[in-house]
CSV table of C-alpha atoms and ligand atoms in Angstrom, one decimal:
chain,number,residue,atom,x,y,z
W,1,UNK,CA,78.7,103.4,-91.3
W,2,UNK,CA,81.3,100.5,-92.3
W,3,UNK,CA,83.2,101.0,-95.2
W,4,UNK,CA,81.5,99.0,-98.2
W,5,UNK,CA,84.5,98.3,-99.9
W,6,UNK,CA,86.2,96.3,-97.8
W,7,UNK,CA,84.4,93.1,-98.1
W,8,UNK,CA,83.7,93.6,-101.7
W,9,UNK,CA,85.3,93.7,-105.1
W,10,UNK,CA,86.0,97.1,-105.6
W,11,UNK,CA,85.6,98.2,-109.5
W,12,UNK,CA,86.7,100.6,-111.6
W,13,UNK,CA,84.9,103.4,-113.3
W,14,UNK,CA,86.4,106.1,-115.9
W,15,UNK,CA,85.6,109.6,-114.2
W,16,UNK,CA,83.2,110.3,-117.0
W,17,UNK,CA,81.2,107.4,-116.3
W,18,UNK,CA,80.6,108.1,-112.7
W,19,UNK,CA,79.0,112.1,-113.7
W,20,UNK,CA,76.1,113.1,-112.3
W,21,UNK,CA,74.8,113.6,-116.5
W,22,UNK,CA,72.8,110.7,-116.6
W,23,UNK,CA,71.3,112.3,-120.3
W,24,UNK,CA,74.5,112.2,-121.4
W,25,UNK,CA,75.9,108.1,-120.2
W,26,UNK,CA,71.8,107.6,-121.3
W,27,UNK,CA,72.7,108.0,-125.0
W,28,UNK,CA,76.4,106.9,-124.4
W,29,UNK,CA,76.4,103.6,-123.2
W,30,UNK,CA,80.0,103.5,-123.1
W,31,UNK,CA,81.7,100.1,-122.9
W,32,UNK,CA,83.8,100.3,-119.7
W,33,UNK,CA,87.2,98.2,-118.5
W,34,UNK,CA,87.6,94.5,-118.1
W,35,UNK,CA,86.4,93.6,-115.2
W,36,UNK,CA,82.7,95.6,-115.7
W,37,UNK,CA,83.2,93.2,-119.0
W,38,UNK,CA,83.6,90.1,-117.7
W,39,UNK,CA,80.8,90.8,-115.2
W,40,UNK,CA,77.5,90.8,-115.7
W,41,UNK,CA,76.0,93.2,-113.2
W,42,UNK,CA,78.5,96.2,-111.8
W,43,UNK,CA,77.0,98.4,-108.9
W,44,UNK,CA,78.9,101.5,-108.0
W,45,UNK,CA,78.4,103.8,-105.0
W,46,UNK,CA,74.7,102.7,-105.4
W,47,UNK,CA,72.4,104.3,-102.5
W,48,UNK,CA,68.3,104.6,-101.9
W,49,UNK,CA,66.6,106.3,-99.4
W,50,UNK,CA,63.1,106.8,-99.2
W,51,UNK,CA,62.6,110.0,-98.1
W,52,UNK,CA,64.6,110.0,-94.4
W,53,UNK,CA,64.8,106.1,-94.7
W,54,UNK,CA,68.0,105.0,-96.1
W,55,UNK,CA,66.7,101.5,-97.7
W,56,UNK,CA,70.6,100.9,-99.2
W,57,UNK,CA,74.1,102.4,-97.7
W,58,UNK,CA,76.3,103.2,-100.7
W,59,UNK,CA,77.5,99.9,-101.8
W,60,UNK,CA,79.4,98.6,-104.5
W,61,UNK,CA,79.1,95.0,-105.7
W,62,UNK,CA,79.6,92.9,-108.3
W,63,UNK,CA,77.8,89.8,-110.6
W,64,UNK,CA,80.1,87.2,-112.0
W,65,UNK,CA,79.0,86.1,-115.6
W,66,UNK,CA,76.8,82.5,-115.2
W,67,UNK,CA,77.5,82.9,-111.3
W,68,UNK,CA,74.5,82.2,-108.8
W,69,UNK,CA,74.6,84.8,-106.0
W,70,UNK,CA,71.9,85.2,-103.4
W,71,UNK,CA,70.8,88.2,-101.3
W,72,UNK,CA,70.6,87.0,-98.2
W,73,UNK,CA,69.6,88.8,-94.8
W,74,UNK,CA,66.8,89.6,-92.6
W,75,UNK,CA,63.7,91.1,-93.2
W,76,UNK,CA,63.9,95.2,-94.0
W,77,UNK,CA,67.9,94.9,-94.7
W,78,UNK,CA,67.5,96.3,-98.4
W,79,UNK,CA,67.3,92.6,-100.6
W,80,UNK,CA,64.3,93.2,-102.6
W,81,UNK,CA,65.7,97.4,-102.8
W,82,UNK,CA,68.9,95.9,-104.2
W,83,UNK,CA,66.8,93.7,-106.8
W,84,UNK,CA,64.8,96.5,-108.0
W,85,UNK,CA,67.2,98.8,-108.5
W,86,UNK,CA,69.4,96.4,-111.0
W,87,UNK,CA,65.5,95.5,-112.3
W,88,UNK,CA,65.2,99.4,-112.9
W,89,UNK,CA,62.1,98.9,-110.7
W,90,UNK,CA,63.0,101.6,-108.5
W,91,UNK,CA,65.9,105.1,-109.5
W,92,UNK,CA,69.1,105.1,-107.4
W,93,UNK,CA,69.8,108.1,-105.0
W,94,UNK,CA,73.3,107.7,-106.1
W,95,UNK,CA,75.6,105.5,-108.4
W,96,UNK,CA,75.8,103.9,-111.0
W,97,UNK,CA,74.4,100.2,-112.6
W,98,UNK,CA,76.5,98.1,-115.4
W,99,UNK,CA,75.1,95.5,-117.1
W,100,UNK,CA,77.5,93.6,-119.4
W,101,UNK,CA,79.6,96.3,-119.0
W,102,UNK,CA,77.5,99.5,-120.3
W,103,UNK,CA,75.9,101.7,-118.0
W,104,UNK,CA,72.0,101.1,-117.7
W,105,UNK,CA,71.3,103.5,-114.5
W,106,UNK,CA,68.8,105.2,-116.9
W,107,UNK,CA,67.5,102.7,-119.2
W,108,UNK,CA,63.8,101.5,-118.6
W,109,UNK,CA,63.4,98.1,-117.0
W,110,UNK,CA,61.9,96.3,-120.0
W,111,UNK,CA,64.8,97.3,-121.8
W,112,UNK,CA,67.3,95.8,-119.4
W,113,UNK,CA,66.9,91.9,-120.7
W,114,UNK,CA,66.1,90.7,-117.2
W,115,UNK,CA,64.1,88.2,-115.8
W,116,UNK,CA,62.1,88.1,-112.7
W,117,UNK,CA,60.2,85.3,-110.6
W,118,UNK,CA,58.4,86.4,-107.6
W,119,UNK,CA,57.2,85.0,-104.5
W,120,UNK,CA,53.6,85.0,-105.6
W,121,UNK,CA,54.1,84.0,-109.0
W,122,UNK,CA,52.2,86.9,-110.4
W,123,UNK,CA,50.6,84.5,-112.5
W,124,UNK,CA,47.4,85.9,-115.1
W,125,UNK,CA,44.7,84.2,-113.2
W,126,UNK,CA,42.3,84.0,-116.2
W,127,UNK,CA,45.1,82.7,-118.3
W,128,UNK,CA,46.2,79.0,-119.5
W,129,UNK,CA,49.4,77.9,-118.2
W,130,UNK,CA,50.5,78.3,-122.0
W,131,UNK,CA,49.4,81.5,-122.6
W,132,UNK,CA,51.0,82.5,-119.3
W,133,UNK,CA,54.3,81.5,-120.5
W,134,UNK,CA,53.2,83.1,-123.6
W,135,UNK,CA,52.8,86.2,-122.7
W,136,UNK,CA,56.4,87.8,-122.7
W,137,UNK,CA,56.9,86.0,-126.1
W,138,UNK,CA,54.2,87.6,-127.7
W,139,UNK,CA,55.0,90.8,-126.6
W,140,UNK,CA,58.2,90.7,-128.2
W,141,UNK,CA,56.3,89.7,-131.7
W,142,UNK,CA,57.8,86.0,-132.2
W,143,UNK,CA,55.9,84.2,-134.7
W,144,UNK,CA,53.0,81.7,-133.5
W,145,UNK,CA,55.2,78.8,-134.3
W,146,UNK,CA,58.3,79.7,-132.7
W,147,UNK,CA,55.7,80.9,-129.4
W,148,UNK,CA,54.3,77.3,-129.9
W,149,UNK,CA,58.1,75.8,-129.5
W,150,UNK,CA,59.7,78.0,-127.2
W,151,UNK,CA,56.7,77.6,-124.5
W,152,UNK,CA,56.6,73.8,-125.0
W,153,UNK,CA,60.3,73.6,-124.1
W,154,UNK,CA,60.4,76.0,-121.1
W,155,UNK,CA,57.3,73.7,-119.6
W,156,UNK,CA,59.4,70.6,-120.6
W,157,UNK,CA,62.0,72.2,-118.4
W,158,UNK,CA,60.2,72.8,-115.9
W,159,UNK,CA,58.5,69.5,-115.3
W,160,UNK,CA,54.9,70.7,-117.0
W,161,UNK,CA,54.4,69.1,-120.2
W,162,UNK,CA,50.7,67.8,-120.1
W,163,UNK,CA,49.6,71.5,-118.2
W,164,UNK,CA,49.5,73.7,-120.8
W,165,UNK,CA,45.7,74.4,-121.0
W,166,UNK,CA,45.1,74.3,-117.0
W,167,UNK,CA,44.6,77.7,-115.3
W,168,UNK,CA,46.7,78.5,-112.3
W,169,UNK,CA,43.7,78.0,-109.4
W,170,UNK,CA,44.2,73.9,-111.0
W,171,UNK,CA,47.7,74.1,-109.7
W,172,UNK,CA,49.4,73.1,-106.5
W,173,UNK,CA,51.4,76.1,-105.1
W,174,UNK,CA,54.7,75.0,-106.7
W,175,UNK,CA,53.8,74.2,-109.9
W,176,UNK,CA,51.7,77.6,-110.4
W,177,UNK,CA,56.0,78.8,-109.3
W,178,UNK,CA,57.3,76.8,-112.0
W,179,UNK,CA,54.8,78.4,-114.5
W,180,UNK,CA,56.5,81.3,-113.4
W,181,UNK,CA,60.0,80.1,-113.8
W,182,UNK,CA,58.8,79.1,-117.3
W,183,UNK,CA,57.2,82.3,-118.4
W,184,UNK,CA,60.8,83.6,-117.1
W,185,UNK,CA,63.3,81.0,-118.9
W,186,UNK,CA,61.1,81.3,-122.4
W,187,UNK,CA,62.7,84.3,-123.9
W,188,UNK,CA,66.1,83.2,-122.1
W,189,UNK,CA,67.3,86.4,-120.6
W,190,UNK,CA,71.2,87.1,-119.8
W,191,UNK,CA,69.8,87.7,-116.0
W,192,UNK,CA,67.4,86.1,-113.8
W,193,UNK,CA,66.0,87.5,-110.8
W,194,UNK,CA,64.1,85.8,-108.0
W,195,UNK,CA,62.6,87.2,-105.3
W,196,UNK,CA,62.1,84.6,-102.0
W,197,UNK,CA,60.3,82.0,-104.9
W,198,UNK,CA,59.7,79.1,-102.7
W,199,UNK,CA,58.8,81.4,-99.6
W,200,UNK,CA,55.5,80.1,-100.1
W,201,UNK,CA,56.0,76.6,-100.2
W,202,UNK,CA,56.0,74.3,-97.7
W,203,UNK,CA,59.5,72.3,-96.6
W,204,UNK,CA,59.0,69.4,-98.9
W,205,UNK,CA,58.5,71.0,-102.1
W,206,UNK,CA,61.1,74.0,-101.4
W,207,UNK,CA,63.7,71.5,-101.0
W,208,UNK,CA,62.6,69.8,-104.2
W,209,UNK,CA,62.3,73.3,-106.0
W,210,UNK,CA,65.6,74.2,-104.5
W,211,UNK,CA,67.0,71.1,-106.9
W,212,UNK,CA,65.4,72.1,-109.5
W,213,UNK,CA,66.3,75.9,-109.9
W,214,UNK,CA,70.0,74.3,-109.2
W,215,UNK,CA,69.9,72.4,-112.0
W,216,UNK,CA,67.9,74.9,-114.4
W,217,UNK,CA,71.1,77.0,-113.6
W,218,UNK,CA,74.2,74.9,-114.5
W,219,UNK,CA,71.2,73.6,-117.8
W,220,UNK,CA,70.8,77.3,-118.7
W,221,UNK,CA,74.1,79.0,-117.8
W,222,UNK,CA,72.3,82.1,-117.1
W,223,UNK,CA,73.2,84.8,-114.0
W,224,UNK,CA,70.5,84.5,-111.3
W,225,UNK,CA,70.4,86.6,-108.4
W,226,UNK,CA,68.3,85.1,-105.7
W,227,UNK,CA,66.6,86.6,-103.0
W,228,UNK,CA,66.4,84.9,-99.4
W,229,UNK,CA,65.6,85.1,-95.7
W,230,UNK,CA,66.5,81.5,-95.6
W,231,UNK,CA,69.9,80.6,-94.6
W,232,UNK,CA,70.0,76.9,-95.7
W,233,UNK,CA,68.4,77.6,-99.2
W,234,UNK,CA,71.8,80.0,-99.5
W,235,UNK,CA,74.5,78.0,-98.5
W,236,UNK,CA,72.7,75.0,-100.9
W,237,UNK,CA,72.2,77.1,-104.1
W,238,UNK,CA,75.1,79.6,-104.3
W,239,UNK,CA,78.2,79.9,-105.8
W,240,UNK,CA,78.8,83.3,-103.2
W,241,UNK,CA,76.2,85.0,-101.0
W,242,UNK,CA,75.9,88.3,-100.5
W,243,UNK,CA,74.9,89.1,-96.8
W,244,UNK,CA,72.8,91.9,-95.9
W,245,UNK,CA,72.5,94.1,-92.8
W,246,UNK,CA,70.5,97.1,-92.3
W,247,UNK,CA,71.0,98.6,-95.8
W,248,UNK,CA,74.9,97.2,-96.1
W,249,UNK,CA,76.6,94.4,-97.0
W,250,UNK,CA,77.8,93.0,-93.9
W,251,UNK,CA,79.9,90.2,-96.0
W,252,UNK,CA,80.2,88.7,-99.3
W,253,UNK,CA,81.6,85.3,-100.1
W,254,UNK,CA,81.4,81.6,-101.1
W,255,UNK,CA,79.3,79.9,-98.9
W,256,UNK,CA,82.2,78.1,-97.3
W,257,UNK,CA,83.7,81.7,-96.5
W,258,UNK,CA,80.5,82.8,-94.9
W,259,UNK,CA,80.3,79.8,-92.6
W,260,UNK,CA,84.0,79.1,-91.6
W,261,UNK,CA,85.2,82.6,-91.9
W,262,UNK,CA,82.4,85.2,-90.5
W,263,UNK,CA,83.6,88.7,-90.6
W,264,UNK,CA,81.8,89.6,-87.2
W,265,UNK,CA,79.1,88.8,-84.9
W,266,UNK,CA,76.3,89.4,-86.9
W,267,UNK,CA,77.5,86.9,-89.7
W,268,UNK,CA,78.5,84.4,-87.0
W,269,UNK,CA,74.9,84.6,-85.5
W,270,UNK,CA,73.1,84.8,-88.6
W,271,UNK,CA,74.8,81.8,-90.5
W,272,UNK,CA,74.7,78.5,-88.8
W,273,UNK,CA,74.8,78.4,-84.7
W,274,UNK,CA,77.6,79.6,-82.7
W,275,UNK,CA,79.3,79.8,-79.4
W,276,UNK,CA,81.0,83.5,-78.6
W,277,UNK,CA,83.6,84.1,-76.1
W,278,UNK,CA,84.9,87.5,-75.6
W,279,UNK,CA,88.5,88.0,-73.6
W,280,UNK,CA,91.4,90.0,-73.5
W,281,UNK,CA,95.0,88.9,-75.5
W,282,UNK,CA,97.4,87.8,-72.6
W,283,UNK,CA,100.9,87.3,-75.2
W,284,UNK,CA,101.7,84.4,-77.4
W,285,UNK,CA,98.6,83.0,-78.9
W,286,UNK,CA,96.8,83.2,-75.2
W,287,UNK,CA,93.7,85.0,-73.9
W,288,UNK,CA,92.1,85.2,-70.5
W,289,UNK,CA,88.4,84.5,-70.7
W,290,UNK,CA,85.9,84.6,-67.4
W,291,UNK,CA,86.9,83.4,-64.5
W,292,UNK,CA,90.2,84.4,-65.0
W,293,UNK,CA,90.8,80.9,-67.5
W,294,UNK,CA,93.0,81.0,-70.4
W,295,UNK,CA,92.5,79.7,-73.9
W,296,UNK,CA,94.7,79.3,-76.9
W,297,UNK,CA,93.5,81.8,-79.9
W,298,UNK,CA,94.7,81.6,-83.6
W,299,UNK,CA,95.4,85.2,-83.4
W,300,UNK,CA,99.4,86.0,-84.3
W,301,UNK,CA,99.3,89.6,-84.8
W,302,UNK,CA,96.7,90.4,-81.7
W,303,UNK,CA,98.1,92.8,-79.5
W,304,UNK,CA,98.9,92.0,-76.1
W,305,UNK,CA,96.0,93.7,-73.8
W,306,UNK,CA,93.8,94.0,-76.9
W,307,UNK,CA,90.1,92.9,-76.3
W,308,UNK,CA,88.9,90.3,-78.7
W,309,UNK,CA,85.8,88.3,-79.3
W,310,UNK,CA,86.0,84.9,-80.6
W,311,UNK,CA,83.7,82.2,-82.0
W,312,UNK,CA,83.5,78.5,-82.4
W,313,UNK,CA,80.7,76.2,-84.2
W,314,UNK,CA,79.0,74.3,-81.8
W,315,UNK,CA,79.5,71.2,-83.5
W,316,UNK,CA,83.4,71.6,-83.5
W,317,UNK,CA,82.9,70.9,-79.4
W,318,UNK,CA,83.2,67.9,-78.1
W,319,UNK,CA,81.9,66.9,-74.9
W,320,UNK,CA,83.2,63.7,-73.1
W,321,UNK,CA,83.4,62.0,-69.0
W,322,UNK,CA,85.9,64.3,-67.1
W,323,UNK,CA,88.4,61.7,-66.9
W,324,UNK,CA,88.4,60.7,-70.5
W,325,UNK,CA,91.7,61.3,-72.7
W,326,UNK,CA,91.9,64.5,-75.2
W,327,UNK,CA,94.0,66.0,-77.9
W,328,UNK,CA,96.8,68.3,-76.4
W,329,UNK,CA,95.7,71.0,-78.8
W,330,UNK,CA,92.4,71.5,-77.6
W,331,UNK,CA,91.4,74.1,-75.1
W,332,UNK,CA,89.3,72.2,-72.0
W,333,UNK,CA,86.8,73.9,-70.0
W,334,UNK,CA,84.6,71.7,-67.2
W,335,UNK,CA,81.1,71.8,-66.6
W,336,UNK,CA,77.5,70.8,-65.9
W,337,UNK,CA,74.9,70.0,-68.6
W,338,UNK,CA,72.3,72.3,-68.3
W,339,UNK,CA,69.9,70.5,-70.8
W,340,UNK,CA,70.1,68.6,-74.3
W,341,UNK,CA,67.3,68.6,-77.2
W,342,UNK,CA,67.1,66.1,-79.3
W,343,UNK,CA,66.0,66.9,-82.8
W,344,UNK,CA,66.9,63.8,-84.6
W,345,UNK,CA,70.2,64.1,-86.7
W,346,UNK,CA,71.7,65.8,-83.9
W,347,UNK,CA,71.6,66.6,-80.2
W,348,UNK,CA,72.1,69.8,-79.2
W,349,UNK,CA,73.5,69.9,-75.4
W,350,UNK,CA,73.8,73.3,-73.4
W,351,UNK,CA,76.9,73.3,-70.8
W,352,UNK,CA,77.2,75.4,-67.8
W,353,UNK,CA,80.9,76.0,-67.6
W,354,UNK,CA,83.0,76.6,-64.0
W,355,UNK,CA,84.3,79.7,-64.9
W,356,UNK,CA,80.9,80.8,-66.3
W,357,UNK,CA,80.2,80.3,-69.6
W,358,UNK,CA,77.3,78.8,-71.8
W,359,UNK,CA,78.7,76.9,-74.2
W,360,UNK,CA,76.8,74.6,-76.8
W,361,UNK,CA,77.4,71.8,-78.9
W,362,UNK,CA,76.1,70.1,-81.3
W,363,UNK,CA,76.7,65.8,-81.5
W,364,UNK,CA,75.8,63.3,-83.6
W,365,UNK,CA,72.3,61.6,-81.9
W,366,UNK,CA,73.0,58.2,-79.4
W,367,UNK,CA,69.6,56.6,-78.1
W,368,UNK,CA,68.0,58.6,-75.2
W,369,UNK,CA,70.1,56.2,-72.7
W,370,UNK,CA,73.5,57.6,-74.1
W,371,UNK,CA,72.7,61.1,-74.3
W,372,UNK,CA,74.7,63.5,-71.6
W,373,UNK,CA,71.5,64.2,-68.9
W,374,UNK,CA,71.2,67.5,-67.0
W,375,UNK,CA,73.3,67.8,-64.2
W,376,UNK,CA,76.2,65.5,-65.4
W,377,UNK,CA,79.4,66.4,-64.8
W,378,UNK,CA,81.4,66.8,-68.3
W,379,UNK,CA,84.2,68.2,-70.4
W,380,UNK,CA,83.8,70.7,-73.1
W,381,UNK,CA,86.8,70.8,-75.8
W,382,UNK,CA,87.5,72.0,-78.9
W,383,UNK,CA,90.5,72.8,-80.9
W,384,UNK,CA,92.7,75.4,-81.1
W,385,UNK,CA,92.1,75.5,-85.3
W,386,UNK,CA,88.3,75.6,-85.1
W,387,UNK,CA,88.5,78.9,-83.3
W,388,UNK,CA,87.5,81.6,-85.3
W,389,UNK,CA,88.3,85.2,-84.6
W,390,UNK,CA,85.8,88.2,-85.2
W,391,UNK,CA,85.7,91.5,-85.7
W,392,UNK,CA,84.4,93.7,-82.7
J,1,ATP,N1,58.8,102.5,-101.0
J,1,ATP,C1,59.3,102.6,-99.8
J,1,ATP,N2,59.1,103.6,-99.0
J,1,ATP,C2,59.7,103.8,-97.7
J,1,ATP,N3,60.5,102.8,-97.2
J,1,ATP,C3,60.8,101.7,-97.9
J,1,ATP,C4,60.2,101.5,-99.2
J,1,ATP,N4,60.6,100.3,-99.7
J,1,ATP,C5,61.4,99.8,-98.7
J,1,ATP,N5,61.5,100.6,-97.7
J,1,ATP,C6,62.3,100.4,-96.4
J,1,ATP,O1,63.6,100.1,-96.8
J,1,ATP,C7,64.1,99.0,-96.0
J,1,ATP,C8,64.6,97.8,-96.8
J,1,ATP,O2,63.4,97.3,-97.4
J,1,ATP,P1,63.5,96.0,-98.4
J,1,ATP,O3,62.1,95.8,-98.9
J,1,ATP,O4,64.6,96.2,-99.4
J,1,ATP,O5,63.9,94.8,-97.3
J,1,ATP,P2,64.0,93.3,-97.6
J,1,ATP,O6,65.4,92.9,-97.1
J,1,ATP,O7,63.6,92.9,-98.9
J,1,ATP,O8,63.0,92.7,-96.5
J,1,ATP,P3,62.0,91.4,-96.5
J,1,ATP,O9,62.8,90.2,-96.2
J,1,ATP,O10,61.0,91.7,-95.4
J,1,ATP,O11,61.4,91.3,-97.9
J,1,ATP,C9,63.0,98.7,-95.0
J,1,ATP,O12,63.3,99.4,-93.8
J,1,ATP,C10,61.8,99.2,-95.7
J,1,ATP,O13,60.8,99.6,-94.7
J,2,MG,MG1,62.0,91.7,-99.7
């Protein structure tokens, strides 16, 4: 298993706090060191297995006060398990959960003071759309007249003054989500958590609800944690993104990190398209790829002999005529276009290098007449400082 630790914050926890006695941290909800303070959520050494399936690797991460981080990471790689263990949904197998700094691994989830949207809304069906956003309201007791002013500004914020006595089958799919985002922004919890909300939307209205849950945050302040299958939606709504693999977090960063900086393969593949090329170090910056060519790699400390595996973003390669000028610092392979699609912004055209390679890239669209055709003869470059390199 990969060490957790190393690609995220690492926190620490007084001895005490970290005993098995969860009676005793239940009743002593001890206030722990700075940084659990200045954070919102705290995970430490947090597992879950379901019987022999490990749904979560022990993992330790941490939620930024106000920040917007998103779970992101294919299907089965322990999001939603992560959610419901800081939602008290589901017990840990091991650890330890921190909210505002005081340990909550045992408290019930309706005592935690956080918020959830789902994917499908889990909306009262025979409800209005006020009493829906009612509901949590008046099961806290508020008074009628502060249920009456709270409800009419989370619909305001939402975009659903007018709807109040509709019932959800009289809505389109995303405003029966924004109900829920109201019912969840009435009693203005410390956290909000959201499960794939605009997974059943279609393209259109996700972007639009992508906006607005943007905006609700920097309005509100609040922490959200969003969960997401969808790369774009991540890299558009979060201040870091926490990417999952197989019950692990396989890296953790700003968006920007995520994209320009993957830790490995899996992140390079899963974020954005990319072009790999493994090779072997050759001395001073060099390494021999197929056909016995040799590229220049950003890679100071690699040991000579050392196999490494390298990646660079498809649109970072340019393609020109093979007797066209280029930058000295760019590495130059020639080919043979094996095909180009053209799906409006950009072009994407496949090369079929001499020595062997596939390599893509991705160019602004020309007219069908200037596109590179199949069979041309061409020029793939790319510079030295757009090469990234990965851990095997
Ligand atoms: N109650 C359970 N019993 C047994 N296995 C479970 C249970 N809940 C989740 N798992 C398993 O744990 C793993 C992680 O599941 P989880 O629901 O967290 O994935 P996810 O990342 O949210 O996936 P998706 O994108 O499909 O929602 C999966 O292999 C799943 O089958
Ligand atoms: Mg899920």
């Amino acid at each position: 298993m990969i060490s957790q630790t190393v690609y995220t914050e690492t926190i620490s926890v007084p001895s005490s706090a970290a005993s098995p006695n969860r009676v005793n941290r239940m009743h002593d909800a001890t206030v722990l060191d700075e940084h659990l303070a200045t954070h919102a959520i705290a995970l430490k050494s947090i597992s879950k297995s379901f019987g022999s399936v490990t749904a979560l690797h022990q993992t330790d991460l941490s939620v930024r006060k106000g920040e917007f981080l998103t779970l992101l990471g294919p299907s089965g790689s322990g999001k939603t398990t992560l959610l419901n263990l800081i939602a008290g949904a589901i017990g840990p197998t091991t650890g330890v959960i921190f909210l505002d700094g005081r340990d909550i691994t045992s408290v019930p989830p309706r005592e935690r003071g956080i918020g959830m949207v789902f994917q499908n809304y889990a909306l009262m069906p025979h409800m209005t759309v006020f009493d829906n956003v009612a509901y949590p309201l008046r099961a806290r007791h508020h008074p009628a007249v502060t249920i009456r002013a709270k409800v009419m500004e989370a619909l305001d914020r939402v975009g659903l003054h007018g709807f109040e006595d509709r019932k959800p089958r009289q809505l389109s799919g995303g405003q029966q989500q924004r109900v829920g985002i109201a019912r969840c922004i009435v009693y203005s919890p410390a956290i909000i958590m959201m499960d794939e909300p605009l997974g059943a939307l279609d393209k259109n209205l996700r972007e639009q609800m992508m906006g607005e849950i943007k905006r609700l945050h920097k309005d509100l302040g609040t922490t959200i944690i969003y969960v997401t299958h969808d790369q774009e939606e991540a890299l558009y709504m979060s201040d870091r993104i926490c990417l999952m693999s197989m019950g692990q977090i396989a890296q953790l960063g700003t968006p920007d990190e995520l994209y320009f900086q993957p830790r490995n393969r899996f992140v390079a593949e899963f974020i954005g398209e990319s072009n790999l090329i493994s090779g072997r170090i050759i001395g001073d910056g060099q390494m021999m790829i197929a056909g016995n060519r040799s590229i220049a790699v950003p890679c100071s400390g690699c040991v000579e002999g050392s196999d490494l595996l390298i990646m660079i973003r498809p649109e970072k390669v340019q393609i020109s005529g093979t007797d066209e000028p280029f930058k000295e610092d760019s590495n130059v392979l020639f080919g043979e276009v094996a095909g180009s699609s053209f799906i409006g912004g950009m072009t994407r055209v496949a090369v079929n290098t001499e020595n062997g390679l596939n390599v893509m890239a991705k160019l602004v669209s020309d007219r069908a007449e200037s596109r590179p055709e199949p069979g041309a003869r061409v020029r793939v470059c790319w510079s030295s400082s757009d090469v990234v390199v990965l851990e095997k």
